GROMACS .gro file of C-alpha atoms in nm:
model
  187
    1MET     CA    1   1.770  -1.792  -0.814
    2SER     CA    2   1.511  -1.616  -0.604
    3ARG     CA    3   1.631  -1.561  -0.249
    4LYS     CA    4   1.290  -1.474  -0.109
    5GLY     CA    5   1.116  -1.757  -0.290
    6ASN     CA    6   1.359  -2.026  -0.170
    7LYS     CA    7   1.295  -1.960   0.199
    8PRO     CA    8   1.001  -2.144   0.358
    9LEU     CA    9   0.739  -1.898   0.483
   10LYS     CA   10   0.651  -1.938   0.849
   11ILE     CA   11   0.282  -1.950   0.939
   12PRO     CA   12   0.195  -1.769   1.264
   13THR     CA   13  -0.051  -1.920   1.508
   14GLY     CA   14  -0.411  -1.829   1.435
   15THR     CA   15  -0.350  -1.817   1.059
   16THR     CA   16  -0.472  -2.094   0.829
   17ILE     CA   17  -0.354  -2.155   0.473
   18GLU     CA   18  -0.555  -2.348   0.216
   19ILE     CA   19  -0.379  -2.437  -0.111
   20ASN     CA   20  -0.623  -2.473  -0.402
   21GLU     CA   21  -0.580  -2.543  -0.774
   22ASN     CA   22  -0.479  -2.190  -0.884
   23ASP     CA   23  -0.481  -1.983  -0.565
   24ILE     CA   24  -0.388  -1.983  -0.197
   25LEU     CA   25  -0.648  -1.884   0.062
   26VAL     CA   26  -0.503  -1.710   0.370
   27LYS     CA   27  -0.733  -1.670   0.672
   28GLY     CA   28  -0.647  -1.479   0.987
   29SER     CA   29  -0.801  -1.279   1.267
   30LEU     CA   30  -0.842  -0.965   1.052
   31GLY     CA   31  -0.982  -1.121   0.735
   32THR     CA   32  -0.931  -1.349   0.436
   33LEU     CA   33  -0.709  -1.292   0.132
   34VAL     CA   34  -0.661  -1.489  -0.191
   35VAL     CA   35  -0.317  -1.508  -0.357
   36PRO     CA   36  -0.334  -1.639  -0.716
   37TYR     CA   37  -0.044  -1.835  -0.866
   38THR     CA   38   0.037  -2.022  -1.189
   39LYS     CA   39   0.037  -2.397  -1.135
   40ALA     CA   40   0.233  -2.458  -1.457
   41LEU     CA   41   0.533  -2.265  -1.318
   42LEU     CA   42   0.519  -2.328  -0.942
   43GLU     CA   43   0.437  -2.596  -0.690
   44ILE     CA   44   0.319  -2.488  -0.344
   45LYS     CA   45   0.370  -2.730  -0.051
   46GLN     CA   46   0.283  -2.699   0.315
   47THR     CA   47   0.548  -2.857   0.543
   48GLN     CA   48   0.643  -2.850   0.911
   49GLU     CA   49   0.864  -2.541   0.859
   50GLY     CA   50   0.591  -2.351   0.673
   51ILE     CA   51   0.502  -2.305   0.308
   52GLU     CA   52   0.754  -2.386   0.036
   53ILE     CA   53   0.733  -2.242  -0.315
   54ILE     CA   54   0.910  -2.471  -0.561
   55ARG     CA   55   0.981  -2.390  -0.927
   56ARG     CA   56   0.892  -2.656  -1.182
   57ASP     CA   57   1.185  -2.557  -1.411
   58ASN     CA   58   1.482  -2.319  -1.416
   59GLU     CA   59   1.335  -2.072  -1.664
   60LYS     CA   60   1.356  -1.699  -1.599
   61ARG     CA   61   0.976  -1.661  -1.572
   62SER     CA   62   0.957  -1.933  -1.306
   63ASN     CA   63   1.230  -1.764  -1.104
   64ILE     CA   64   1.051  -1.428  -1.124
   65MET     CA   65   0.716  -1.576  -1.025
   66GLN     CA   66   0.869  -1.766  -0.732
   67GLY     CA   67   0.987  -1.442  -0.573
   68THR     CA   68   0.668  -1.254  -0.659
   69ILE     CA   69   0.434  -1.517  -0.518
   70GLY     CA   70   0.660  -1.547  -0.212
   71SER     CA   71   0.633  -1.173  -0.147
   72ASN     CA   72   0.259  -1.166  -0.211
   73LEU     CA   73   0.204  -1.460   0.022
   74LEU     CA   74   0.422  -1.301   0.291
   75ASN     CA   75   0.222  -0.975   0.262
   76ALA     CA   76  -0.105  -1.169   0.284
   77ILE     CA   77   0.009  -1.354   0.598
   78LYS     CA   78   0.129  -1.031   0.759
   79GLY     CA   79  -0.191  -0.852   0.657
   80VAL     CA   80  -0.437  -1.101   0.806
   81THR     CA   81  -0.241  -1.122   1.133
   82LEU     CA   82  -0.115  -0.764   1.193
   83GLY     CA   83  -0.258  -0.542   0.919
   84PHE     CA   84  -0.105  -0.245   0.738
   85THR     CA   85  -0.121   0.123   0.833
   86LYS     CA   86  -0.049   0.431   0.622
   87LYS     CA   87  -0.053   0.786   0.755
   88LEU     CA   88  -0.107   1.107   0.563
   89LYS     CA   89  -0.058   1.464   0.678
   90ILE     CA   90  -0.218   1.772   0.529
   91VAL     CA   91  -0.020   2.096   0.512
   92GLY     CA   92  -0.172   2.427   0.406
   93VAL     CA   93  -0.388   2.709   0.535
   94GLY     CA   94  -0.750   2.594   0.534
   95TYR     CA   95  -0.660   2.239   0.424
   96LYS     CA   96  -0.835   1.975   0.635
   97ALA     CA   97  -1.001   1.634   0.634
   98ILE     CA   98  -1.341   1.549   0.782
   99LEU     CA   99  -1.472   1.195   0.825
  100SER     CA  100  -1.849   1.158   0.798
  101GLY     CA  101  -1.963   0.796   0.798
  102GLU     CA  102  -1.817   0.616   0.497
  103ILE     CA  103  -1.722   0.939   0.318
  104LEU     CA  104  -1.392   1.123   0.364
  105GLU     CA  105  -1.417   1.496   0.284
  106VAL     CA  106  -1.090   1.664   0.194
  107HIS     CA  107  -1.073   2.043   0.181
  108ALA     CA  108  -0.754   2.108  -0.015
  109GLY     CA  109  -0.773   2.457  -0.159
  110TYR     CA  110  -1.023   2.402  -0.441
  111PHE     CA  111  -1.228   2.707  -0.352
  112GLY     CA  112  -1.465   2.718  -0.649
  113SER     CA  113  -1.568   2.353  -0.642
  114GLY     CA  114  -1.568   2.278  -0.268
  115PRO     CA  115  -1.430   1.973  -0.090
  116ARG     CA  116  -1.339   1.646  -0.257
  117ARG     CA  117  -1.544   1.351  -0.129
  118VAL     CA  118  -1.396   1.002  -0.136
  119GLN     CA  119  -1.591   0.681  -0.066
  120ILE     CA  120  -1.402   0.457   0.179
  121PRO     CA  121  -1.377   0.090   0.068
  122LYS     CA  122  -1.549  -0.158   0.299
  123ASN     CA  123  -1.229  -0.344   0.402
  124LEU     CA  124  -1.051  -0.027   0.522
  125LYS     CA  125  -1.073   0.166   0.847
  126VAL     CA  126  -1.003   0.537   0.814
  127THR     CA  127  -0.957   0.762   1.115
  128VAL     CA  128  -0.892   1.133   1.133
  129PRO     CA  129  -0.713   1.202   1.468
  130SER     CA  130  -0.688   1.571   1.385
  131GLN     CA  131  -0.802   1.779   1.088
  132THR     CA  132  -0.455   1.756   0.934
  133GLU     CA  133  -0.394   1.382   0.980
  134ILE     CA  134  -0.547   1.078   0.810
  135VAL     CA  135  -0.474   0.719   0.922
  136ILE     CA  136  -0.569   0.430   0.692
  137PHE     CA  137  -0.569   0.071   0.824
  138GLY     CA  138  -0.651  -0.255   0.647
  139PHE     CA  139  -0.540  -0.612   0.596
  140ASP     CA  140  -0.488  -0.590   0.217
  141LYS     CA  141  -0.158  -0.410   0.148
  142GLN     CA  142  -0.249  -0.330  -0.212
  143LEU     CA  143  -0.587  -0.180  -0.121
  144VAL     CA  144  -0.435   0.032   0.158
  145GLY     CA  145  -0.165   0.163  -0.078
  146GLU     CA  146  -0.407   0.237  -0.363
  147PHE     CA  147  -0.653   0.423  -0.141
  148THR     CA  148  -0.375   0.624   0.023
  149ALA     CA  149  -0.239   0.721  -0.319
  150LYS     CA  150  -0.590   0.821  -0.432
  151ILE     CA  151  -0.625   1.059  -0.136
  152ARG     CA  152  -0.273   1.197  -0.191
  153ASP     CA  153  -0.356   1.268  -0.557
  154ILE     CA  154  -0.630   1.511  -0.450
  155ARG     CA  155  -0.356   1.769  -0.382
  156ARG     CA  156   0.001   1.646  -0.424
  157PRO     CA  157   0.264   1.837  -0.226
  158GLU     CA  158   0.422   2.119  -0.421
  159PRO     CA  159   0.795   2.198  -0.391
  160TYR     CA  160   0.783   2.576  -0.335
  161LYS     CA  161   0.572   2.617  -0.021
  162GLY     CA  162   0.539   2.249   0.075
  163LYS     CA  163   0.158   2.262   0.077
  164GLY     CA  164  -0.051   1.956  -0.004
  165ILE     CA  165  -0.129   1.603   0.113
  166MET     CA  166   0.179   1.391   0.182
  167TYR     CA  167   0.280   1.070   0.352
  168SER     CA  168   0.378   1.126   0.716
  169ASP     CA  169   0.739   1.017   0.652
  170GLU     CA  170   0.773   1.192   0.314
  171ILE     CA  171   1.036   1.459   0.275
  172ILE     CA  172   0.960   1.736   0.027
  173ILE     CA  173   1.273   1.886  -0.127
  174ARG     CA  174   1.200   2.256  -0.141
  175LYS     CA  175   1.287   2.465  -0.445
  176VAL     CA  176   1.411   2.821  -0.439
  177GLY     CA  177   1.158   3.071  -0.573
  178LYS     CA  178   1.212   3.322  -0.851
  179THR     CA  179   1.295   3.611  -0.617
  180ALA     CA  180   1.596   3.436  -0.461
  181GLU     CA  181   1.790   3.416  -0.786
  182GLY     CA  182   1.612   3.699  -0.969
  183GLY     CA  183   1.765   3.975  -0.755
  184LYS     CA  184   2.115   3.900  -0.882
  185LYS     CA  185   2.179   4.055  -1.221
  186ALA     CA  186   2.481   3.979  -1.434
  187LYS     CA  187   2.694   4.282  -1.516
   0.00000   0.00000   0.00000
């Protein structure tokens, strides 16, 4: 049985939920999100305690979808009320980020081809507090995560010097270079 799916989801004040035929519309102060679900497997009810997600049968697929839709709905409710923030930091000599309008320029050591330019999606707010920090804010958790990963893929952190674009809470496990072990020769 799904633990997350069995709990009724509480609806904060200022958030409205509209249950349609195949999707749930979540409206809040930051925006509107749509959470699709399969009506053949689940039944969605709005009660005094909140929203209940009820399985139509005890099949494995219904159990999986109950937890998935519960998590997606919880993320949508949290997103339209509070929003999601991801932070990136840039490490490396000459590596920096510049925000110009709706374009984010990332200088990440590609000397021959120049900076990488990334178009910012319309539902996201990107700020650059310093040249080595990028803060991404939005109400759609999936969109925030995908855009953050796209920026990180410009120059992933490497394990020898630790240079690259990384999440602010990411820990890079450093590797020992060739010279550390190469000086010892077997006799």
